[in-house]
Coordinates of C-alpha atoms and ligand atoms in Angstrom, one line a residue:
M1 CA 15.3 -25.1 -9.5
K2 CA 17.8 -23.1 -7.5
L3 CA 18.3 -19.4 -7.7
L4 CA 21.5 -17.7 -6.5
I5 CA 21.6 -14.0 -6.1
K6 CA 25.3 -13.1 -5.9
N7 CA 27.4 -10.2 -4.8
G8 CA 24.6 -8.0 -3.6
T9 CA 24.0 -6.0 -0.5
V10 CA 21.4 -8.0 1.4
V11 CA 19.0 -5.9 3.5
L12 CA 18.1 -7.9 6.6
K13 CA 15.6 -6.7 9.2
D14 CA 17.9 -4.4 11.0
R15 CA 21.1 -4.2 9.0
E16 CA 22.7 -4.6 5.6
V17 CA 25.3 -7.2 4.8
K18 CA 27.3 -8.0 1.6
A19 CA 26.3 -11.6 0.9
D20 CA 25.0 -14.1 -1.5
L21 CA 21.5 -15.5 -1.2
L22 CA 20.4 -19.0 -2.3
A23 CA 16.8 -20.0 -2.8
E24 CA 15.5 -23.5 -3.5
D25 CA 11.9 -24.8 -3.9
G26 CA 10.5 -21.3 -3.3
K27 CA 12.4 -20.8 0.0
I28 CA 15.5 -18.9 1.1
I29 CA 17.9 -21.6 2.2
K30 CA 21.0 -19.7 2.8
I31 CA 22.4 -16.2 3.2
A32 CA 26.1 -16.2 3.4
D33 CA 29.4 -14.9 2.1
K34 CA 30.3 -16.5 -1.3
I35 CA 27.9 -19.3 -1.8
S36 CA 28.9 -21.7 -4.5
V37 CA 26.5 -24.1 -6.1
K38 CA 27.6 -27.1 -8.1
D39 CA 24.3 -28.2 -9.8
K40 CA 22.1 -26.4 -12.2
C41 CA 21.2 -23.0 -10.9
E42 CA 19.8 -19.7 -12.1
V43 CA 22.1 -16.8 -11.2
I44 CA 21.4 -13.1 -10.7
D45 CA 24.5 -11.0 -10.4
A46 CA 23.6 -8.2 -7.9
E47 CA 27.0 -6.5 -7.8
G48 CA 26.4 -2.9 -6.9
K49 CA 22.7 -3.6 -6.2
H50 CA 20.6 -4.1 -3.1
V51 CA 18.6 -7.3 -2.3
V52 CA 15.5 -6.5 -0.2
A53 CA 12.5 -8.4 1.0
G54 CA 9.7 -8.3 -1.6
I55 CA 7.4 -5.4 -1.0
I56 CA 4.1 -6.3 0.6
D57 CA 1.5 -3.6 -0.5
M58 CA -1.4 -4.2 1.8
H59 CA -3.7 -1.6 0.2
V60 CA -4.3 -1.7 -3.5
H61 CA -7.3 -1.6 -5.8
L62 CA -7.2 -4.2 -8.5
R63 CA -10.6 -3.3 -9.8
E64 CA -11.6 -6.8 -11.0
P65 CA -14.4 -7.9 -11.1
G66 CA -16.4 -5.1 -12.6
F67 CA -14.0 -2.2 -13.4
E68 CA -11.6 -3.9 -15.8
G69 CA -11.4 -0.6 -17.8
K70 CA -9.4 0.8 -14.9
E71 CA -7.3 -2.3 -14.1
D72 CA -7.7 -6.0 -13.9
I73 CA -6.0 -8.6 -11.8
L74 CA -3.4 -9.5 -14.5
S75 CA -2.5 -5.8 -15.3
G76 CA -2.4 -5.0 -11.6
C77 CA -0.1 -7.9 -10.9
R78 CA 2.1 -7.0 -13.8
A79 CA 2.3 -3.5 -12.5
A80 CA 3.0 -4.8 -8.9
V81 CA 6.0 -6.9 -9.9
A82 CA 7.4 -4.0 -12.0
G83 CA 7.2 -2.0 -8.8
G84 CA 9.1 -4.7 -6.8
V85 CA 5.9 -5.8 -5.1
T86 CA 5.7 -9.6 -4.4
Q87 CA 2.4 -9.6 -2.5
V88 CA -0.7 -7.3 -2.6
C89 CA -3.9 -7.1 -0.6
C90 CA -6.8 -5.9 -2.7
M91 CA -9.7 -3.8 -1.6
P92 CA -13.3 -5.0 -2.0
N93 CA -14.8 -2.0 -3.8
T94 CA -15.3 -4.0 -7.0
N95 CA -18.5 -4.8 -8.8
P96 CA -19.9 -7.1 -7.5
V97 CA -18.4 -6.0 -4.1
C98 CA -16.1 -8.6 -2.6
D99 CA -18.5 -9.3 0.2
N100 CA -18.8 -13.1 0.0
A101 CA -16.7 -16.2 -0.4
V102 CA -17.4 -16.6 -4.2
V103 CA -15.8 -13.2 -5.1
V104 CA -12.9 -14.0 -2.7
S105 CA -12.3 -17.3 -4.5
Y106 CA -12.7 -15.7 -7.9
I107 CA -10.0 -13.1 -7.2
K108 CA -7.7 -15.8 -5.9
T109 CA -8.3 -18.0 -9.0
R110 CA -7.6 -15.0 -11.3
A111 CA -4.5 -14.2 -9.4
Q112 CA -3.3 -17.8 -9.7
Q113 CA -3.9 -17.7 -13.5
A114 CA -1.9 -14.4 -13.6
G115 CA 0.9 -16.3 -11.8
L116 CA 2.9 -13.2 -10.9
C117 CA 2.6 -11.8 -7.3
K118 CA 0.7 -13.2 -4.4
V119 CA -2.8 -11.7 -4.0
N120 CA -4.7 -11.6 -0.8
P121 CA -8.3 -10.4 -1.1
I122 CA -9.7 -8.1 1.6
G123 CA -13.4 -8.8 2.2
A124 CA -16.0 -6.1 2.6
I125 CA -17.2 -5.2 6.1
T126 CA -20.8 -4.8 5.0
R127 CA -22.9 -6.3 2.3
G128 CA -22.5 -4.3 -0.9
Q129 CA -20.4 -1.9 1.2
N130 CA -23.7 -0.3 2.0
G131 CA -22.8 0.2 5.7
E132 CA -25.9 -1.6 6.9
E133 CA -25.5 -5.4 7.2
L134 CA -22.4 -7.3 8.0
A135 CA -20.9 -9.3 5.1
D136 CA -20.1 -13.1 5.4
I137 CA -16.9 -12.5 7.3
G138 CA -16.3 -16.1 8.4
K139 CA -17.0 -17.6 4.9
M140 CA -14.7 -15.0 3.4
K141 CA -12.0 -15.9 5.8
E142 CA -12.4 -19.6 4.9
A143 CA -12.1 -18.6 1.2
G144 CA -8.8 -16.7 1.9
A145 CA -9.7 -13.1 2.9
V146 CA -6.9 -11.7 5.1
A147 CA -8.8 -8.7 6.5
I148 CA -12.0 -6.8 6.1
S149 CA -12.6 -3.2 5.0
D150 CA -15.2 -1.1 3.3
D151 CA -12.4 1.0 1.8
G152 CA -13.6 3.7 -0.5
K153 CA -16.4 4.3 1.9
P154 CA -16.5 4.8 5.7
V155 CA -18.7 2.7 7.9
D156 CA -20.9 5.5 9.2
N157 CA -22.8 3.5 11.8
S158 CA -20.6 3.0 14.9
Y159 CA -22.7 0.1 16.1
I160 CA -22.1 -1.8 12.8
M161 CA -18.4 -1.0 13.1
R162 CA -18.4 -2.4 16.6
L163 CA -20.0 -5.6 15.5
A164 CA -17.6 -5.8 12.5
M165 CA -14.6 -5.5 14.9
E166 CA -16.0 -8.2 17.2
Y167 CA -16.9 -10.6 14.4
A168 CA -13.7 -10.1 12.6
D169 CA -11.6 -10.5 15.7
G170 CA -13.4 -13.8 16.4
F171 CA -12.1 -15.0 13.0
G172 CA -8.6 -13.6 13.6
L173 CA -9.1 -10.8 11.1
K174 CA -8.5 -7.1 11.4
C175 CA -10.7 -4.2 10.3
L176 CA -8.8 -1.8 8.0
C177 CA -10.6 1.5 8.4
H178 CA -11.1 4.1 5.8
C179 CA -11.6 7.1 8.1
E180 CA -14.0 9.7 6.7
D181 CA -17.0 11.5 8.2
K182 CA -19.0 11.9 4.9
N183 CA -21.4 14.4 6.3
L184 CA -18.5 16.7 7.3
V185 CA -16.7 16.2 4.0
N186 CA -20.0 17.4 2.4
G187 CA -18.7 17.1 -1.2
G188 CA -15.2 18.5 -0.5
V189 CA -12.6 17.4 -3.0
V190 CA -9.4 18.8 -1.7
N191 CA -8.0 19.8 1.7
E192 CA -9.8 22.8 3.2
G193 CA -7.4 25.7 3.6
Y194 CA -5.7 28.6 1.8
N195 CA -5.2 26.6 -1.4
S196 CA -8.8 25.4 -1.7
T197 CA -10.0 29.0 -1.4
L198 CA -7.4 30.1 -4.0
C199 CA -8.6 27.4 -6.5
G200 CA -12.2 27.8 -5.8
L201 CA -12.5 24.1 -4.9
K202 CA -14.6 22.8 -2.2
G203 CA -12.5 21.8 0.8
S204 CA -12.6 19.0 3.3
L205 CA -11.4 19.6 6.9
R206 CA -8.8 17.4 8.6
A207 CA -11.5 16.9 11.2
A208 CA -13.5 14.7 8.7
E209 CA -10.6 12.2 8.9
D210 CA -9.7 12.7 12.5
I211 CA -13.2 12.2 13.9
M212 CA -13.4 8.7 12.4
I213 CA -9.8 7.9 13.4
S214 CA -10.9 8.9 17.0
R215 CA -14.0 6.8 16.7
D216 CA -12.2 3.7 15.5
I217 CA -9.5 4.1 18.2
A218 CA -12.2 4.5 20.8
L219 CA -13.9 1.3 19.6
S220 CA -10.6 -0.6 19.6
E221 CA -9.8 0.7 23.1
S222 CA -13.2 -0.1 24.6
L223 CA -13.4 -3.5 23.1
D224 CA -9.6 -4.3 23.3
I225 CA -9.6 -5.4 19.7
P226 CA -6.9 -4.5 17.2
V227 CA -7.7 -2.0 14.5
H228 CA -5.8 -0.7 11.5
I229 CA -6.1 2.9 10.2
C230 CA -5.8 3.3 6.4
H231 CA -4.0 6.1 4.6
V232 CA -3.3 8.6 7.4
S233 CA -3.0 12.1 5.9
T234 CA -3.3 14.6 8.8
Y235 CA -0.8 15.8 11.4
S236 CA -3.7 15.6 14.0
G237 CA -4.5 12.0 13.0
V238 CA -0.8 11.1 13.6
A239 CA -1.1 12.7 17.1
L240 CA -4.3 10.7 17.8
I241 CA -2.6 7.4 16.9
K242 CA 0.6 8.2 18.8
S243 CA -1.4 9.0 21.9
A244 CA -3.5 5.8 21.6
K245 CA -0.4 3.7 21.1
S246 CA 1.2 5.2 24.2
R247 CA -1.9 4.0 26.2
G248 CA -1.4 0.5 24.8
V249 CA -4.3 0.6 22.3
K250 CA -3.8 -2.1 19.6
V251 CA -3.9 0.3 16.7
T252 CA -1.7 0.1 13.7
A253 CA -1.6 2.6 10.8
E254 CA -0.4 3.2 7.3
T255 CA 0.3 6.1 5.1
C256 CA 1.2 6.5 1.4
P257 CA 4.0 8.3 -0.6
H258 CA 1.7 11.1 -1.7
Y259 CA 1.0 12.0 1.9
F260 CA 4.7 12.3 2.9
I261 CA 5.7 14.0 -0.4
L262 CA 2.9 16.3 -1.7
T263 CA 1.3 19.4 -0.3
D264 CA -2.0 20.9 -1.6
D265 CA -0.3 23.8 -3.3
I266 CA 0.3 21.5 -6.3
I267 CA -3.4 21.5 -6.8
T268 CA -4.3 24.1 -9.5
G269 CA -7.8 23.0 -10.3
Y270 CA -7.4 21.4 -13.7
D271 CA -5.0 18.4 -13.2
A272 CA -7.2 15.8 -11.4
N273 CA -4.2 13.5 -11.0
T274 CA -3.7 15.2 -7.7
K275 CA -7.2 14.3 -6.6
V276 CA -7.2 11.6 -4.0
N277 CA -9.2 10.6 -0.9
P278 CA -8.2 11.6 1.7
P279 CA -6.7 14.7 0.0
V280 CA -3.0 15.7 0.2
R281 CA -2.7 18.4 2.8
E282 CA -0.2 20.9 4.0
R283 CA 3.5 21.2 5.1
R284 CA 2.8 20.5 8.7
D285 CA 1.0 17.3 7.8
V286 CA 3.8 16.1 5.6
E287 CA 6.3 16.8 8.4
A288 CA 4.2 15.0 11.0
I289 CA 3.7 12.0 8.8
I290 CA 7.5 11.8 8.3
R291 CA 8.0 12.0 12.0
G292 CA 5.3 9.4 12.5
L293 CA 7.2 7.0 10.2
Q294 CA 10.4 7.7 12.1
D295 CA 9.0 7.2 15.6
G296 CA 6.9 4.2 14.8
T297 CA 3.5 5.8 15.1
L298 CA 2.9 4.9 11.4
D299 CA 3.8 1.3 10.9
C300 CA 3.7 0.9 7.2
I301 CA 3.8 2.5 3.8
V302 CA 1.2 1.3 1.3
T303 CA 0.2 2.8 -2.1
D304 CA -3.6 2.9 -2.1
H305 CA -3.0 2.0 -5.7
A306 CA -6.2 3.4 -7.3
P307 CA -6.0 3.2 -11.1
H308 CA -8.5 5.1 -13.1
S309 CA -9.2 5.4 -16.8
L310 CA -8.4 8.7 -18.7
K311 CA -12.1 9.4 -18.9
D312 CA -12.5 9.2 -15.1
K313 CA -9.7 11.7 -14.7
Q314 CA -9.7 14.1 -17.7
V315 CA -12.8 15.9 -16.5
E316 CA -13.5 18.9 -14.4
Y317 CA -11.7 18.6 -11.0
N318 CA -15.0 18.3 -9.1
L319 CA -16.2 15.4 -11.2
A320 CA -13.0 13.4 -11.5
A321 CA -12.5 10.2 -9.6
F322 CA -10.4 10.1 -6.5
G323 CA -7.2 8.1 -6.6
I324 CA -3.5 7.7 -7.6
S325 CA -2.0 4.9 -9.6
G326 CA 1.0 4.2 -7.3
I327 CA 2.2 0.7 -7.3
E328 CA 5.0 1.2 -9.8
T329 CA 6.5 4.3 -8.1
S330 CA 6.2 3.6 -4.4
F331 CA 9.6 2.1 -3.9
A332 CA 11.5 4.8 -5.8
L333 CA 9.5 7.6 -4.3
S334 CA 9.9 6.2 -0.7
Y335 CA 13.6 5.5 -1.2
T336 CA 14.2 9.0 -2.7
Y337 CA 12.2 11.0 -0.2
L338 CA 12.9 9.0 2.9
V339 CA 16.2 7.2 2.7
K340 CA 18.3 9.2 0.2
S341 CA 17.3 12.3 2.1
G342 CA 18.5 10.7 5.4
L343 CA 15.1 10.4 7.2
L344 CA 15.1 6.6 7.4
T345 CA 17.6 3.9 6.9
L346 CA 17.0 1.3 4.1
P347 CA 16.3 -1.5 6.7
Q348 CA 13.8 0.9 8.3
L349 CA 12.1 1.6 5.0
M350 CA 11.8 -2.1 4.2
Q351 CA 10.3 -2.6 7.7
K352 CA 7.6 -0.1 6.6
M353 CA 7.1 -1.6 3.1
S354 CA 7.4 -5.3 3.9
F355 CA 8.0 -6.5 7.4
A356 CA 5.2 -4.6 9.1
P357 CA 2.4 -5.4 6.6
A358 CA 3.3 -9.1 7.0
E359 CA 3.0 -8.8 10.7
I360 CA -0.1 -6.7 10.8
L361 CA -2.0 -9.2 8.5
S362 CA -0.2 -12.4 9.7
V363 CA 0.7 -13.2 6.1
E364 CA 4.0 -14.9 5.1
G365 CA 7.1 -13.0 3.9
G366 CA 8.3 -9.6 4.9
E367 CA 11.9 -10.5 5.8
L368 CA 15.0 -12.0 4.2
K369 CA 16.0 -14.9 6.3
E370 CA 16.7 -18.6 6.0
G371 CA 13.5 -20.6 5.8
A372 CA 11.4 -17.6 4.6
P373 CA 9.6 -17.6 1.2
A374 CA 11.9 -16.5 -1.5
D375 CA 10.0 -13.3 -2.2
I376 CA 12.8 -10.9 -3.1
T377 CA 13.4 -7.6 -4.9
V378 CA 16.7 -6.5 -6.4
V379 CA 17.0 -2.7 -6.7
D380 CA 19.6 -0.4 -8.1
L381 CA 19.6 2.5 -5.7
S382 CA 22.0 4.6 -7.9
K383 CA 19.9 4.4 -11.0
K384 CA 18.1 7.7 -11.5
Y385 CA 15.0 8.1 -13.7
V386 CA 12.1 10.4 -14.4
I387 CA 8.6 9.2 -13.6
D388 CA 6.3 9.1 -16.6
G389 CA 2.8 7.7 -16.0
N390 CA 2.3 7.0 -19.7
K391 CA 4.9 4.3 -19.4
F392 CA 3.1 2.6 -16.5
I393 CA 2.2 -1.1 -17.0
S394 CA -0.9 -0.5 -15.0
K395 CA -3.9 0.6 -17.0
G396 CA -4.1 3.6 -14.6
K397 CA -1.8 6.3 -15.8
N398 CA -3.0 8.7 -13.2
T399 CA -0.1 9.9 -11.2
P400 CA 0.7 13.4 -9.8
F401 CA 4.4 12.5 -10.0
N402 CA 5.0 12.9 -13.7
G403 CA 8.4 14.5 -14.2
Y404 CA 9.7 13.7 -10.7
E405 CA 13.3 12.6 -10.7
V406 CA 13.7 9.5 -8.5
Y407 CA 16.4 7.0 -7.5
G408 CA 15.9 3.3 -6.9
A409 CA 15.0 1.2 -10.0
V410 CA 13.6 -2.2 -9.6
E411 CA 15.8 -4.7 -11.4
Y412 CA 14.3 -8.1 -10.5
T413 CA 11.3 -9.2 -8.7
V414 CA 11.3 -12.8 -7.4
V415 CA 8.2 -14.6 -6.1
D416 CA 8.6 -18.0 -4.4
G417 CA 12.0 -18.3 -6.0
D418 CA 10.9 -17.6 -9.6
I419 CA 11.9 -14.4 -11.4
K420 CA 8.6 -12.6 -12.3
Y421 CA 10.0 -9.3 -13.4
K422 CA 13.3 -8.3 -15.0
S423 CA 13.9 -4.7 -15.9
K424 CA 14.6 -4.0 -19.6
A425 CA 17.0 -1.1 -19.1
Ligands
DOR1 O1 -8.5 8.0 -3.6 C1 -9.1 7.0 -3.3 N1 -9.4 6.1 -4.3 N2 -9.5 6.8 -2.1 C2 -10.4 5.8 -1.8 O2 -10.7 5.7 -0.6 C3 -10.9 4.9 -2.8 C4 -9.9 4.8 -4.0 C5 -10.6 4.2 -5.2 O3 -11.1 3.1 -5.1 O4 -10.4 4.8 -6.3
ZN2 ZN1 -9.7 4.6 1.5
ZN3 ZN1 -8.1 2.5 -1.0

């Protein structure tokens, strides 16, 4: 079956063009002015809308197996396509942990049954994410893992991290590093600073993140092996990555909408929807993260979609789970705060949300061009709406962005040429 997306503004890697786009057998076969199709064909009229490469969110938590009360693969994939996401990479902090080929295959099978977006499992670095013994990296790669990470937990032991980088590199996989010095965090739940004192909440220093970013950069540099830094939240972390990149270290890095939008003064001590790890920080961090996105220090925008149930969040701040349910709001928030405000162009934003993740993980997609998979999102940039977590498709309603007015509604999400989401409004 063919799919014709007509009259839209197509966002290519480095520019926007008014054009039609034709897909057939799951691939983009033509992008040109006024395409006419004689035989049977599905048509999307994108007049007044933008046609972008499907978002690739390389950092999400789908929670299945084990924590289906928070999210499962089906609900997570439904939320993903509603957010314009055509491909996700899911973190291994499930139960059992995704530290072997059986769990990798299970996730892939469940994703196929869901039949919505593409799902690439990320295998654990260590067995049970216990930081002690390496997981079955080669077998997980064979089963379809696209990277390894102990996300949710740091790998404390630097020698284990070294081994992980070497093994993973031997299989052509990257380590995605959750950078946190747990001893230094010492039970902190928010950024340590003026606001943590004001709220009487235990703080965590930027250094707890920066020390591990430094370590992982040092390992990467010494071994000459690529490394990827997850969810950068500190101005000083951005500086470390920038300086490493200037020396030619093969480091890539991601950040999330909450780190370039929120500051810790929104934390009051009772709404745990603001609780996330690493914590949201201060104005100078937000500014440095935006600059890092602009100058290429930060390669990509991910969500760290971390759905939790009400009972995990509606408790005292100290006891609440860390995490933000972000996959349904990432495009609109990023568009509103980065593009509409003039900080990035739309092609630049799509490089952060789609092209760069595909490159970093060597997965398909990430760009609208002839011959590429027809993973496409149609957005209405002029449509304004107010975020309401209770309306999320995800089981995780935990967002600190309730009441935020944003632009950029997802109208259609197309995966391999099939429409997987169509907005009701
Ligand atoms: O806020 C977070 N939530 N940070 C993490 O590292 C883990 C994640 C989760 O799994 O909930
Ligand atoms: Zn993490
Ligand atoms: Zn995570």
